[in-house]
Amino acid sequence: MNHMSASRPYHHGDLRAALLAGAERTLLEKGVAALSLRELAREAGVSHAAPGRHFKDKQALLSALALSGYDRLARALEAADDPALPLQPRLTGLARAYLRFALDNPELLELMYARKHDPEAADLMATAVDRTVGHLGRIIAEAQRHGEIIEADPHHLTFTVGAALHGAATFSAGGVLDRETVLSGVDDLVHLLLHGLKPR
Amino acid sequence: MNHMSASRPYHHGDLRAALLAGAERTLLEKGVAALSLRELAREAGVSHAAPGRHFKDKQALLSALALSGYDRLARALEAADDPALPLQPRLTGLARAYLRFALDNPELLELMYARKHDPEAADLMATAVDRTVGHLGRIIAEAQRHGEIIEADPHHLTFTVGAALHGAATFSAGGVLDRETVLSGVDDLVHLLLHGLKPR
DNA sequence: ACCTGAACACCGTTCAAGT
DNA sequence: ACCTGAACACCGTTCAAGT
């Protein structure tokens, strides 16, 4: 009597979530290039036109994927941040978490950083980035108040630290260096950022 | 009597170069997503199968594009490098040239950094990267000899400076900050790298 | 050596129609 | 509200055949 009891009910139930989950798997295993809406529909056991009801086009699905990536990254960073720690180990922990994310999700990171999202999606992305950058900015401002960091423009400081971390993350995601080398280099990276390359 | 005098000769003459030039224009004006071999063939006034004689597949064309990008970047950096300058202004000049390249060729930079090139192409890419990183490494090693930079592992130092520059470049290419803000922030970036964030 | 034309197996997107 | 099936206009790639 239950219409949903057939092995392939007319209504999927939660197609949107199924498509996103499938896309994330494909992204992880085969990369963006291998992502096809028709293929995802096939995997979900649904017609090729069905995804159109949940994502206005392919880019919309990619943007949704990127946004959920920002969410996961933000959670990972917040979980890795220990405000009780002194500045240097605190930043090192954050950097390590960021690099770990980059090493685990290289294709997702590339997608998160791609400059091809719809205006509306781009807005959500911008706030997601601000959330992360803001977190870093607050740590730096706080350290400034404690006299642990020079009294320069906090935006410039945040930009520099952010750039160094992001550059290291993309190098890591690029796969030129192996995981161990990258993660064991984090301490030196943060040390150099704090103390500079010039002799004291 | 000249077979090439017809408006559309059977042989193009230099189709390979024409395809690359067209691809570079499309990349600059519309982005990678808009790149189509068939479209490029149309623009070159040639059949859709003709590109196949010069590039084994689409990825091969993209790799060739990325390689020429590395060449142009290396030339730009070498032109911008003045070995007569003291360390800080010397690095600032290099950083500015890199950021300018990133701001002018955001899509190309993304392509240059993509992790999806054939093994053979990837090899050429790796040497191209080494050429650039090596340049930076030599500057750092030289500065170490002059006592202008601490005596840490030069690879770690190069990685850190490279990461900061690359991160700044991708932030710039991403378009979150406008050109002026980015370029005027270079001096502070290099200053912070050399002197560190901690008070002296 | 270089290019064409037809063919194949895919795409993304739209839209009337079905449940 | 959600999904299907057919249709449309594109792709990249291959391959016999032409020049």
Short mmCIF file of C-alpha atoms in Angstrom, two decimals, chain A residues 115, chain B residues 19-36 40 43 61-62 64-66 68-69 72 104-112:
data_model
loop_
_atom_site.label_atom_id
_atom_site.label_comp_id
_atom_site.label_asym_id
_atom_site.label_seq_id
_atom_site.Cartn_x
_atom_site.Cartn_y
_atom_site.Cartn_z
CA ARG A 115 36.64 32.46 -9.54
CA LEU B 19 45.39 27.48 -32.06
CA LEU B 20 47.61 28.43 -29.13
CA ALA B 21 47.19 32.14 -29.84
CA GLY B 22 43.42 31.76 -30.10
CA ALA B 23 43.33 29.72 -26.90
CA GLU B 24 45.32 32.36 -25.04
CA ARG B 25 42.91 35.06 -26.17
CA THR B 26 39.87 33.05 -25.11
CA LEU B 27 41.53 32.26 -21.78
CA LEU B 28 42.13 35.94 -21.15
CA GLU B 29 38.71 37.14 -22.29
CA LYS B 30 36.32 34.36 -21.29
CA GLY B 31 38.14 31.88 -19.08
CA VAL B 32 39.03 28.18 -19.34
CA ALA B 33 35.42 27.04 -19.24
CA ALA B 34 34.83 28.76 -22.60
CA LEU B 35 37.72 26.96 -24.29
CA SER B 36 36.55 24.50 -26.95
CA LEU B 40 39.22 27.26 -31.86
CA GLU B 43 38.21 30.65 -35.52
CA LEU B 61 46.72 22.07 -25.55
CA LEU B 62 46.06 23.28 -22.00
CA ALA B 64 51.17 23.74 -23.78
CA LEU B 65 49.39 26.91 -22.72
CA ALA B 66 50.53 26.48 -19.12
CA SER B 68 54.24 29.02 -22.26
CA GLY B 69 52.83 30.77 -19.20
CA ARG B 72 56.56 34.28 -19.74
CA ASP B 104 47.09 40.25 -15.56
CA ASN B 105 46.68 36.51 -16.16
CA PRO B 106 44.49 35.06 -13.41
CA GLU B 107 43.07 32.22 -15.52
CA LEU B 108 46.47 31.34 -16.92
CA LEU B 109 47.95 31.18 -13.43
CA GLU B 110 45.18 28.82 -12.35
CA LEU B 111 45.94 26.66 -15.38
CA MET B 112 49.66 26.73 -14.63
#
